[in-house]
mmCIF file of N, CA and C in Angstrom:
data_model
loop_
_atom_site.group_PDB
_atom_site.id
_atom_site.type_symbol
_atom_site.label_atom_id
_atom_site.label_comp_id
_atom_site.label_asym_id
_atom_site.label_seq_id
_atom_site.Cartn_x
_atom_site.Cartn_y
_atom_site.Cartn_z
ATOM 1 N N MET A 1 -20.994 -20.889 18.619
ATOM 2 C CA MET A 1 -20.658 -19.331 19.272
ATOM 3 C C MET A 1 -21.496 -19.208 20.467
ATOM 4 N N GLU A 2 -22.555 -19.419 20.371
ATOM 5 C CA GLU A 2 -23.694 -19.365 21.802
ATOM 6 C C GLU A 2 -22.973 -19.888 22.888
ATOM 7 N N GLU A 3 -22.249 -21.140 22.679
ATOM 8 C CA GLU A 3 -21.278 -21.657 23.675
ATOM 9 C C GLU A 3 -20.163 -20.923 24.130
ATOM 10 N N GLN A 4 -19.248 -20.545 22.933
ATOM 11 C CA GLN A 4 -18.498 -19.609 23.546
ATOM 12 C C GLN A 4 -18.409 -18.423 24.392
ATOM 13 N N ARG A 5 -19.756 -17.842 23.771
ATOM 14 C CA ARG A 5 -20.318 -16.645 24.940
ATOM 15 C C ARG A 5 -20.682 -16.416 25.928
ATOM 16 N N ARG A 6 -21.209 -18.217 26.164
ATOM 17 C CA ARG A 6 -21.735 -18.884 27.664
ATOM 18 C C ARG A 6 -20.723 -19.045 28.444
ATOM 19 N N ASN A 7 -19.367 -19.584 27.919
ATOM 20 C CA ASN A 7 -17.925 -19.829 28.699
ATOM 21 C C ASN A 7 -17.328 -18.477 28.981
ATOM 22 N N ARG A 8 -17.397 -17.368 28.206
ATOM 23 C CA ARG A 8 -17.194 -16.127 28.340
ATOM 24 C C ARG A 8 -17.776 -15.571 29.890
ATOM 25 N N GLN A 9 -18.948 -16.025 29.782
ATOM 26 C CA GLN A 9 -19.786 -15.115 30.914
ATOM 27 C C GLN A 9 -19.917 -15.827 32.158
ATOM 28 N N LEU A 10 -19.175 -17.303 31.716
ATOM 29 C CA LEU A 10 -19.054 -18.016 33.210
ATOM 30 C C LEU A 10 -17.388 -17.587 33.846
ATOM 31 N N LEU A 11 -16.661 -17.398 32.528
ATOM 32 C CA LEU A 11 -15.440 -17.029 33.180
ATOM 33 C C LEU A 11 -15.273 -15.575 33.897
ATOM 34 N N PHE A 12 -15.954 -14.681 33.636
ATOM 35 C CA PHE A 12 -15.814 -13.019 33.714
ATOM 36 C C PHE A 12 -16.980 -12.851 34.432
ATOM 37 N N GLY A 13 -17.936 -14.015 35.200
ATOM 38 C CA GLY A 13 -18.873 -13.802 36.142
ATOM 39 C C GLY A 13 -20.116 -12.802 35.663
ATOM 40 N N LYS A 14 -20.333 -12.754 34.216
ATOM 41 C CA LYS A 14 -21.215 -11.849 33.566
ATOM 42 C C LYS A 14 -22.353 -12.528 33.438
ATOM 43 N N ASN A 15 -23.317 -13.853 34.083
ATOM 44 C CA ASN A 15 -24.226 -14.403 33.850
ATOM 45 C C ASN A 15 -25.122 -13.356 34.173
ATOM 46 N N ASN A 16 -25.991 -13.273 33.745
ATOM 47 C CA ASN A 16 -27.419 -12.105 34.114
ATOM 48 C C ASN A 16 -28.996 -13.004 34.601
ATOM 49 N N THR A 17 -28.780 -14.269 34.068
ATOM 50 C CA THR A 17 -29.467 -15.362 34.461
ATOM 51 C C THR A 17 -29.823 -15.439 36.163
ATOM 52 N N ARG A 18 -28.267 -15.376 36.576
ATOM 53 C CA ARG A 18 -28.425 -15.809 37.844
ATOM 54 C C ARG A 18 -27.390 -14.873 39.197
ATOM 55 N N ASN A 19 -28.639 -14.128 39.571
ATOM 56 C CA ASN A 19 -27.634 -12.926 40.403
ATOM 57 C C ASN A 19 -27.818 -13.158 41.718
ATOM 58 N N THR A 20 -27.808 -14.295 42.295
ATOM 59 C CA THR A 20 -27.911 -14.694 44.005
ATOM 60 C C THR A 20 -26.252 -15.111 44.121
ATOM 61 N N ASN A 21 -26.059 -14.730 45.592
ATOM 62 C CA ASN A 21 -24.940 -15.133 45.706
ATOM 63 C C ASN A 21 -24.385 -16.603 45.816
ATOM 64 N N SER A 22 -25.468 -17.472 46.086
ATOM 65 C CA SER A 22 -24.598 -19.274 46.251
ATOM 66 C C SER A 22 -24.692 -19.247 44.836
ATOM 67 N N HIS A 23 -25.868 -18.797 43.722
ATOM 68 C CA HIS A 23 -25.043 -19.249 42.204
ATOM 69 C C HIS A 23 -23.906 -18.595 41.960
ATOM 70 N N SER A 24 -23.623 -17.420 42.333
ATOM 71 C CA SER A 24 -22.431 -16.649 41.651
ATOM 72 C C SER A 24 -21.462 -17.587 42.311
ATOM 73 N N SER A 25 -21.344 -18.275 43.233
ATOM 74 C CA SER A 25 -20.343 -18.823 44.045
ATOM 75 C C SER A 25 -19.725 -20.047 42.716
ATOM 76 N N THR A 26 -21.149 -21.099 42.955
ATOM 77 C CA THR A 26 -20.932 -21.916 41.458
ATOM 78 C C THR A 26 -20.641 -21.568 40.327
ATOM 79 N N ASP A 27 -20.970 -20.566 39.830
ATOM 80 C CA ASP A 27 -20.325 -19.891 38.883
ATOM 81 C C ASP A 27 -19.412 -19.647 38.065
ATOM 82 N N GLY A 28 -18.673 -19.510 39.661
ATOM 83 C CA GLY A 28 -17.057 -18.958 39.778
ATOM 84 C C GLY A 28 -16.245 -20.423 40.074
ATOM 85 N N ASN A 29 -16.810 -21.205 40.174
ATOM 86 C CA ASN A 29 -16.347 -22.528 40.256
ATOM 87 C C ASN A 29 -16.190 -23.580 39.048
ATOM 88 N N GLN A 30 -17.616 -23.495 38.038
ATOM 89 C CA GLN A 30 -17.648 -23.948 36.954
ATOM 90 C C GLN A 30 -16.660 -23.069 36.361
ATOM 91 N N ALA A 31 -16.560 -21.658 36.299
ATOM 92 C CA ALA A 31 -15.879 -20.853 35.363
ATOM 93 C C ALA A 31 -13.768 -21.456 35.548
ATOM 94 N N GLU A 32 -13.632 -21.283 37.147
ATOM 95 C CA GLU A 32 -12.666 -21.821 36.973
ATOM 96 C C GLU A 32 -12.295 -23.493 36.760
ATOM 97 N N GLN A 33 -13.489 -24.031 36.980
ATOM 98 C CA GLN A 33 -12.761 -25.203 36.190
ATOM 99 C C GLN A 33 -12.669 -25.266 34.749
ATOM 100 N N LEU A 34 -13.516 -24.710 34.539
ATOM 101 C CA LEU A 34 -13.744 -24.881 32.436
ATOM 102 C C LEU A 34 -12.104 -24.028 32.241
ATOM 103 N N PHE A 35 -11.725 -22.815 32.934
ATOM 104 C CA PHE A 35 -10.650 -22.340 32.800
ATOM 105 C C PHE A 35 -9.263 -23.294 33.157
ATOM 106 N N GLU A 36 -9.632 -24.301 33.816
ATOM 107 C CA GLU A 36 -8.473 -25.296 33.958
ATOM 108 C C GLU A 36 -8.463 -26.135 33.316
ATOM 109 N N GLN A 37 -9.642 -26.328 32.891
ATOM 110 C CA GLN A 37 -9.631 -27.704 31.701
ATOM 111 C C GLN A 37 -9.086 -27.123 30.052
ATOM 112 N N GLU A 38 -8.943 -25.890 30.140
ATOM 113 C CA GLU A 38 -8.597 -25.284 28.994
ATOM 114 C C GLU A 38 -7.373 -24.736 28.652
ATOM 115 N N ASN A 39 -6.974 -24.695 30.119
ATOM 116 C CA ASN A 39 -5.291 -24.747 30.359
ATOM 117 C C ASN A 39 -5.235 -26.044 30.032
ATOM 118 N N ASN A 40 -5.435 -27.000 31.006
ATOM 119 C CA ASN A 40 -4.846 -28.297 30.548
ATOM 120 C C ASN A 40 -4.812 -28.962 29.447
ATOM 121 N N GLN A 41 -6.126 -28.203 28.185
ATOM 122 C CA GLN A 41 -5.523 -28.812 27.017
ATOM 123 C C GLN A 41 -4.558 -28.480 26.450
ATOM 124 N N ALA A 42 -4.631 -26.564 26.832
ATOM 125 C CA ALA A 42 -3.603 -26.418 25.995
ATOM 126 C C ALA A 42 -2.303 -26.568 26.206
ATOM 127 N N TRP A 43 -1.805 -27.260 27.516
ATOM 128 C CA TRP A 43 -0.863 -27.170 28.051
ATOM 129 C C TRP A 43 -0.679 -29.277 27.133
ATOM 130 N N GLU A 44 -1.346 -29.709 27.103
ATOM 131 C CA GLU A 44 -0.884 -31.098 26.262
ATOM 132 C C GLU A 44 -1.046 -31.185 25.035
ATOM 133 N N GLN A 45 -1.577 -30.087 24.430
ATOM 134 C CA GLN A 45 -1.205 -29.582 22.965
ATOM 135 C C GLN A 45 0.258 -28.943 22.536
ATOM 136 N N LEU A 46 0.735 -28.125 23.845
ATOM 137 C CA LEU A 46 1.837 -27.653 23.704
ATOM 138 C C LEU A 46 2.992 -28.984 24.061
ATOM 139 N N HIS A 47 2.652 -29.839 24.955
ATOM 140 C CA HIS A 47 3.407 -31.095 25.089
ATOM 141 C C HIS A 47 3.536 -31.952 23.939
ATOM 142 N N GLY A 48 2.581 -31.943 23.233
ATOM 143 C CA GLY A 48 2.420 -32.567 22.132
ATOM 144 C C GLY A 48 3.273 -32.302 20.795
ATOM 145 N N LYS A 49 3.406 -31.043 20.630
ATOM 146 C CA LYS A 49 4.237 -30.308 20.197
ATOM 147 C C LYS A 49 5.418 -30.185 20.148
ATOM 148 N N VAL A 50 6.050 -29.983 21.580
ATOM 149 C CA VAL A 50 7.242 -30.133 21.635
ATOM 150 C C VAL A 50 7.656 -31.279 21.224
ATOM 151 N N GLY A 51 7.179 -32.608 21.799
ATOM 152 C CA GLY A 51 7.558 -33.690 21.615
ATOM 153 C C GLY A 51 8.167 -33.654 20.117
ATOM 154 N N SER A 52 7.256 -33.270 19.324
ATOM 155 C CA SER A 52 7.297 -33.613 17.791
ATOM 156 C C SER A 52 8.340 -32.349 17.375
ATOM 157 N N LEU A 53 8.796 -31.488 17.903
ATOM 158 C CA LEU A 53 9.778 -30.584 17.437
ATOM 159 C C LEU A 53 11.074 -31.214 17.984
ATOM 160 N N LYS A 54 11.130 -32.152 19.256
ATOM 161 C CA LYS A 54 12.676 -32.549 19.882
ATOM 162 C C LYS A 54 12.797 -34.064 18.616
ATOM 163 N N ASP A 55 11.659 -34.523 18.581
ATOM 164 C CA ASP A 55 11.549 -35.994 17.552
ATOM 165 C C ASP A 55 12.507 -35.010 16.020
ATOM 166 N N ILE A 56 12.138 -33.995 15.677
ATOM 167 C CA ILE A 56 12.430 -33.442 14.285
ATOM 168 C C ILE A 56 13.858 -32.969 14.578
ATOM 169 N N ALA A 57 14.281 -32.074 15.767
ATOM 170 C CA ALA A 57 15.257 -31.834 15.961
ATOM 171 C C ALA A 57 16.580 -33.252 16.028
ATOM 172 N N LEU A 58 15.858 -34.118 16.722
ATOM 173 C CA LEU A 58 16.901 -35.499 16.853
ATOM 174 C C LEU A 58 17.199 -35.934 15.742
ATOM 175 N N GLN A 59 16.202 -35.799 14.267
ATOM 176 C CA GLN A 59 16.381 -36.212 12.973
ATOM 177 C C GLN A 59 17.241 -35.578 12.423
ATOM 178 N N ILE A 60 16.992 -34.099 12.591
ATOM 179 C CA ILE A 60 18.043 -33.455 11.821
ATOM 180 C C ILE A 60 19.818 -33.105 12.333
ATOM 181 N N ASP A 61 20.072 -33.812 13.379
ATOM 182 C CA ASP A 61 21.086 -34.445 14.163
ATOM 183 C C ASP A 61 21.563 -35.583 13.577
ATOM 184 N N GLN A 62 20.705 -36.669 13.439
ATOM 185 C CA GLN A 62 21.247 -37.811 12.793
ATOM 186 C C GLN A 62 21.556 -37.364 11.344
ATOM 187 N N GLU A 63 20.979 -37.027 10.643
ATOM 188 C CA GLU A 63 21.075 -36.562 9.182
ATOM 189 C C GLU A 63 22.022 -35.547 8.639
ATOM 190 N N VAL A 64 22.341 -34.797 9.899
ATOM 191 C CA VAL A 64 23.378 -33.985 9.908
ATOM 192 C C VAL A 64 24.911 -34.596 10.005
ATOM 193 N N THR A 65 25.073 -35.848 10.709
ATOM 194 C CA THR A 65 25.967 -36.173 11.478
ATOM 195 C C THR A 65 26.265 -37.152 10.256
ATOM 196 N N SER A 66 25.155 -37.982 9.608
ATOM 197 C CA SER A 66 25.343 -38.563 8.647
ATOM 198 C C SER A 66 25.942 -38.115 7.248
ATOM 199 N N GLN A 67 25.413 -37.028 7.331
ATOM 200 C CA GLN A 67 26.112 -36.086 5.565
ATOM 201 C C GLN A 67 27.666 -35.772 6.254
ATOM 202 N N ASN A 68 27.528 -35.331 7.365
ATOM 203 C CA ASN A 68 29.190 -35.325 7.577
ATOM 204 C C ASN A 68 30.406 -36.337 7.456
ATOM 205 N N GLN A 69 29.790 -37.268 7.838
ATOM 206 C CA GLN A 69 30.862 -38.477 7.661
ATOM 207 C C GLN A 69 30.719 -38.853 5.755
ATOM 208 N N PHE A 70 29.538 -38.995 5.292
ATOM 209 C CA PHE A 70 29.763 -39.162 4.026
ATOM 210 C C PHE A 70 30.608 -38.066 3.210
ATOM 211 N N LEU A 71 30.572 -36.501 3.563
ATOM 212 C CA LEU A 71 31.682 -35.680 3.209
ATOM 213 C C LEU A 71 32.829 -35.900 3.658
ATOM 214 N N GLY A 72 33.350 -36.655 4.790
ATOM 215 C CA GLY A 72 34.466 -37.044 5.043
ATOM 216 C C GLY A 72 35.153 -38.121 4.484
ATOM 217 N N ASN A 73 34.203 -38.967 4.265
ATOM 218 C CA ASN A 73 34.596 -40.135 3.701
ATOM 219 C C ASN A 73 35.101 -39.491 2.100
ATOM 220 N N MET A 74 34.247 -38.548 1.275
ATOM 221 C CA MET A 74 34.082 -38.374 0.084
ATOM 222 C C MET A 74 35.595 -37.473 -0.225
ATOM 223 N N THR A 75 35.720 -36.599 0.640
ATOM 224 C CA THR A 75 37.494 -35.983 0.687
ATOM 225 C C THR A 75 38.724 -36.815 0.924
ATOM 226 N N SER A 76 38.444 -37.762 1.592
ATOM 227 C CA SER A 76 39.550 -38.938 1.817
ATOM 228 C C SER A 76 39.601 -39.747 0.459
ATOM 229 N N SER A 77 38.201 -39.914 -0.439
ATOM 230 C CA SER A 77 38.677 -40.648 -1.698
ATOM 231 C C SER A 77 38.767 -39.551 -2.587
ATOM 232 N N PHE A 78 38.704 -38.221 -2.508
ATOM 233 C CA PHE A 78 39.450 -37.059 -3.491
ATOM 234 C C PHE A 78 40.492 -37.366 -3.511
ATOM 235 N N ASP A 79 41.206 -37.247 -1.801
ATOM 236 C CA ASP A 79 42.697 -37.003 -2.021
ATOM 237 C C ASP A 79 43.504 -38.722 -2.530
ATOM 238 N N SER A 80 42.952 -39.681 -2.175
ATOM 239 C CA SER A 80 43.527 -40.513 -2.963
ATOM 240 C C SER A 80 43.180 -40.501 -4.255
ATOM 241 N N VAL A 81 42.126 -39.978 -5.117
ATOM 242 C CA VAL A 81 42.214 -40.317 -6.433
ATOM 243 C C VAL A 81 42.968 -39.122 -6.846
ATOM 244 N N GLY A 82 43.020 -37.909 -6.230
ATOM 245 C CA GLY A 82 44.186 -36.938 -6.828
ATOM 246 C C GLY A 82 45.504 -37.490 -6.685
ATOM 247 N N GLU A 83 46.053 -38.361 -5.722
ATOM 248 C CA GLU A 83 47.395 -38.540 -5.633
ATOM 249 C C GLU A 83 47.538 -39.877 -6.806
ATOM 250 N N LEU A 84 46.468 -40.259 -7.167
ATOM 251 C CA LEU A 84 46.885 -41.620 -8.203
ATOM 252 C C LEU A 84 46.832 -40.861 -9.546
ATOM 253 N N LEU A 85 45.843 -39.780 -9.800
ATOM 254 C CA LEU A 85 46.440 -38.874 -10.685
ATOM 255 C C LEU A 85 47.099 -38.430 -10.965
ATOM 256 N N SER A 86 47.800 -37.887 -10.145
ATOM 257 C CA SER A 86 49.127 -37.171 -9.594
ATOM 258 C C SER A 86 50.558 -37.896 -10.211
ATOM 259 N N GLY A 87 50.527 -39.232 -9.590
ATOM 260 C CA GLY A 87 51.415 -40.184 -10.378
ATOM 261 C C GLY A 87 51.138 -40.449 -11.825
ATOM 262 N N THR A 88 50.284 -40.651 -12.074
ATOM 263 C CA THR A 88 49.753 -41.403 -13.805
ATOM 264 C C THR A 88 50.532 -40.014 -14.446
ATOM 265 N N LEU A 89 50.047 -39.174 -14.122
ATOM 266 C CA LEU A 89 50.235 -37.506 -14.829
ATOM 267 C C LEU A 89 51.884 -37.550 -15.014
ATOM 268 N N SER A 90 52.530 -38.087 -14.014
ATOM 269 C CA SER A 90 54.143 -37.655 -13.783
ATOM 270 C C SER A 90 54.729 -38.791 -14.501
ATOM 271 N N ARG A 91 53.937 -39.927 -14.728
ATOM 272 C CA ARG A 91 54.594 -41.323 -15.772
ATOM 273 C C ARG A 91 54.311 -40.841 -16.864
ATOM 274 N N LEU A 92 53.226 -40.213 -17.091
ATOM 275 C CA LEU A 92 52.613 -40.254 -18.852
ATOM 276 C C LEU A 92 53.906 -39.107 -19.056
ATOM 277 N N GLN A 93 54.351 -37.884 -18.305
ATOM 278 C CA GLN A 93 55.106 -37.199 -18.885
ATOM 279 C C GLN A 93 56.505 -37.668 -18.761
ATOM 280 N N ARG A 94 56.700 -38.472 -18.158
ATOM 281 C CA ARG A 94 58.081 -39.304 -18.667
ATOM 282 C C ARG A 94 58.376 -40.225 -19.617
ATOM 283 N N LEU A 95 57.008 -40.466 -20.053
ATOM 284 C CA LEU A 95 56.436 -40.928 -21.308
ATOM 285 C C LEU A 95 56.945 -40.038 -22.469
ATOM 286 N N VAL A 96 56.462 -39.162 -22.381
ATOM 287 C CA VAL A 96 56.319 -38.229 -23.495
ATOM 288 C C VAL A 96 57.995 -37.575 -23.549
ATOM 289 N N SER A 97 58.426 -37.599 -22.283
ATOM 290 C CA SER A 97 59.885 -37.040 -22.826
ATOM 291 C C SER A 97 60.985 -37.745 -23.820
ATOM 292 N N GLU A 98 60.640 -39.223 -23.378
ATOM 293 C CA GLU A 98 61.385 -39.959 -24.251
ATOM 294 C C GLU A 98 61.144 -40.301 -25.541
ATOM 295 N N ARG A 99 62.044 -40.425 -26.110
ATOM 296 C CA ARG A 99 61.819 -40.620 -27.655
ATOM 297 C C ARG A 99 60.912 -41.824 -28.435
ATOM 298 N N THR A 100 61.199 -42.495 -27.411
ATOM 299 C CA THR A 100 60.445 -44.022 -27.508
ATOM 300 C C THR A 100 59.110 -43.771 -27.177
ATOM 301 N N GLY A 101 58.997 -43.306 -26.409
ATOM 302 C CA GLY A 101 57.595 -43.104 -25.725
ATOM 303 C C GLY A 101 56.763 -42.018 -26.284
ATOM 304 N N ARG A 102 57.096 -40.798 -27.232
ATOM 305 C CA ARG A 102 56.742 -40.083 -27.637
ATOM 306 C C ARG A 102 55.948 -40.814 -29.029
ATOM 307 N N HIS A 103 56.488 -41.947 -29.896
ATOM 308 C CA HIS A 103 56.360 -42.534 -30.497
ATOM 309 C C HIS A 103 54.788 -43.578 -29.977
ATOM 310 N N MET A 104 54.986 -43.688 -28.855
ATOM 311 C CA MET A 104 54.217 -45.109 -28.467
ATOM 312 C C MET A 104 52.925 -43.722 -28.195
ATOM 313 N N CYS A 105 52.806 -42.520 -27.464
ATOM 314 C CA CYS A 105 51.612 -41.949 -27.623
ATOM 315 C C CYS A 105 51.133 -41.740 -28.690
ATOM 316 N N TYR A 106 52.107 -41.212 -30.066
ATOM 317 C CA TYR A 106 51.489 -41.094 -31.151
ATOM 318 C C TYR A 106 50.593 -42.450 -31.549
ATOM 319 N N LEU A 107 51.371 -43.431 -31.125
ATOM 320 C CA LEU A 107 50.506 -44.756 -31.562
ATOM 321 C C LEU A 107 49.418 -44.987 -31.105
ATOM 322 N N ILE A 108 49.248 -44.353 -29.637
ATOM 323 C CA ILE A 108 47.984 -44.566 -28.997
ATOM 324 C C ILE A 108 46.823 -43.988 -29.227
ATOM 325 N N LEU A 109 47.160 -42.662 -29.514
ATOM 326 C CA LEU A 109 46.143 -41.199 -30.200
ATOM 327 C C LEU A 109 45.807 -41.977 -31.773
ATOM 328 N N PHE A 110 46.928 -42.811 -32.286
ATOM 329 C CA PHE A 110 46.340 -42.993 -33.851
ATOM 330 C C PHE A 110 45.090 -44.175 -33.326
ATOM 331 N N VAL A 111 45.477 -45.419 -32.681
ATOM 332 C CA VAL A 111 44.722 -46.141 -32.598
ATOM 333 C C VAL A 111 43.401 -45.789 -32.102
ATOM 334 N N PHE A 112 43.294 -45.207 -30.802
ATOM 335 C CA PHE A 112 41.725 -43.996 -30.599
ATOM 336 C C PHE A 112 41.178 -43.644 -31.608
ATOM 337 N N ILE A 113 41.618 -42.449 -32.100
ATOM 338 C CA ILE A 113 41.288 -42.267 -33.289
ATOM 339 C C ILE A 113 40.411 -42.933 -34.647
ATOM 340 N N PHE A 114 41.222 -44.103 -34.878
ATOM 341 C CA PHE A 114 41.014 -45.012 -35.581
ATOM 342 C C PHE A 114 39.392 -45.929 -35.021
ATOM 343 N N PHE A 115 39.497 -45.921 -33.857
ATOM 344 C CA PHE A 115 38.631 -46.740 -33.455
ATOM 345 C C PHE A 115 37.122 -45.703 -33.145
ATOM 346 N N VAL A 116 37.472 -44.607 -33.042
ATOM 347 C CA VAL A 116 36.181 -43.930 -33.076
ATOM 348 C C VAL A 116 35.572 -43.677 -34.398
ATOM 349 N N LEU A 117 36.303 -43.251 -35.510
ATOM 350 C CA LEU A 117 36.273 -43.207 -36.553
ATOM 351 C C LEU A 117 35.595 -44.405 -37.346
ATOM 352 N N VAL A 118 35.903 -45.518 -37.083
ATOM 353 C CA VAL A 118 35.260 -46.998 -37.033
ATOM 354 C C VAL A 118 33.881 -46.822 -36.387
ATOM 355 N N TYR A 119 33.815 -46.568 -35.357
ATOM 356 C CA TYR A 119 32.190 -46.483 -34.673
ATOM 357 C C TYR A 119 31.180 -45.391 -34.937
ATOM 358 N N LEU A 120 32.109 -44.446 -35.600
ATOM 359 C CA LEU A 120 31.259 -43.645 -35.903
ATOM 360 C C LEU A 120 30.487 -43.602 -37.318
ATOM 361 N N PHE A 121 31.455 -44.897 -38.487
ATOM 362 C CA PHE A 121 31.128 -45.123 -39.728
ATOM 363 C C PHE A 121 30.092 -46.062 -39.393
ATOM 364 N N LEU A 122 30.344 -47.036 -38.322
ATOM 365 C CA LEU A 122 28.968 -48.161 -38.097
ATOM 366 C C LEU A 122 28.261 -47.748 -37.382
ATOM 367 N N ARG A 123 27.978 -46.759 -37.137
ATOM 368 C CA ARG A 123 26.829 -46.355 -35.925
ATOM 369 C C ARG A 123 26.024 -45.567 -37.147
ATOM 370 N N ASN A 124 26.409 -45.173 -38.202
ATOM 371 C CA ASN A 124 25.652 -44.427 -39.044
ATOM 372 C C ASN A 124 25.180 -45.541 -40.266
#
């Protein structure tokens, strides 16, 4: 606290202990040097923070690019799965519309239910 007060006094030229002209010019030079040092420290800190922000911005850019690629791949995968399901559904509808196809669907449904019941019975 005392050092801050002394620095402030040097900066603003309010040093009561030295009132001569030769000392006041020395005090002014010291105040100027002190002010220059503080500015340099603040500039270095600001430069470091700007560098950190730049690194963070570049990392965000890389992540966004990666996520966009992932979403693009997902979209094409969903499109191909949709086409596959559409084809399967149309074949299933054709199978159900035929008389022998309906019997096949009933048989598959019966076998599926049978295996589910056997599984539930053996599980208990």
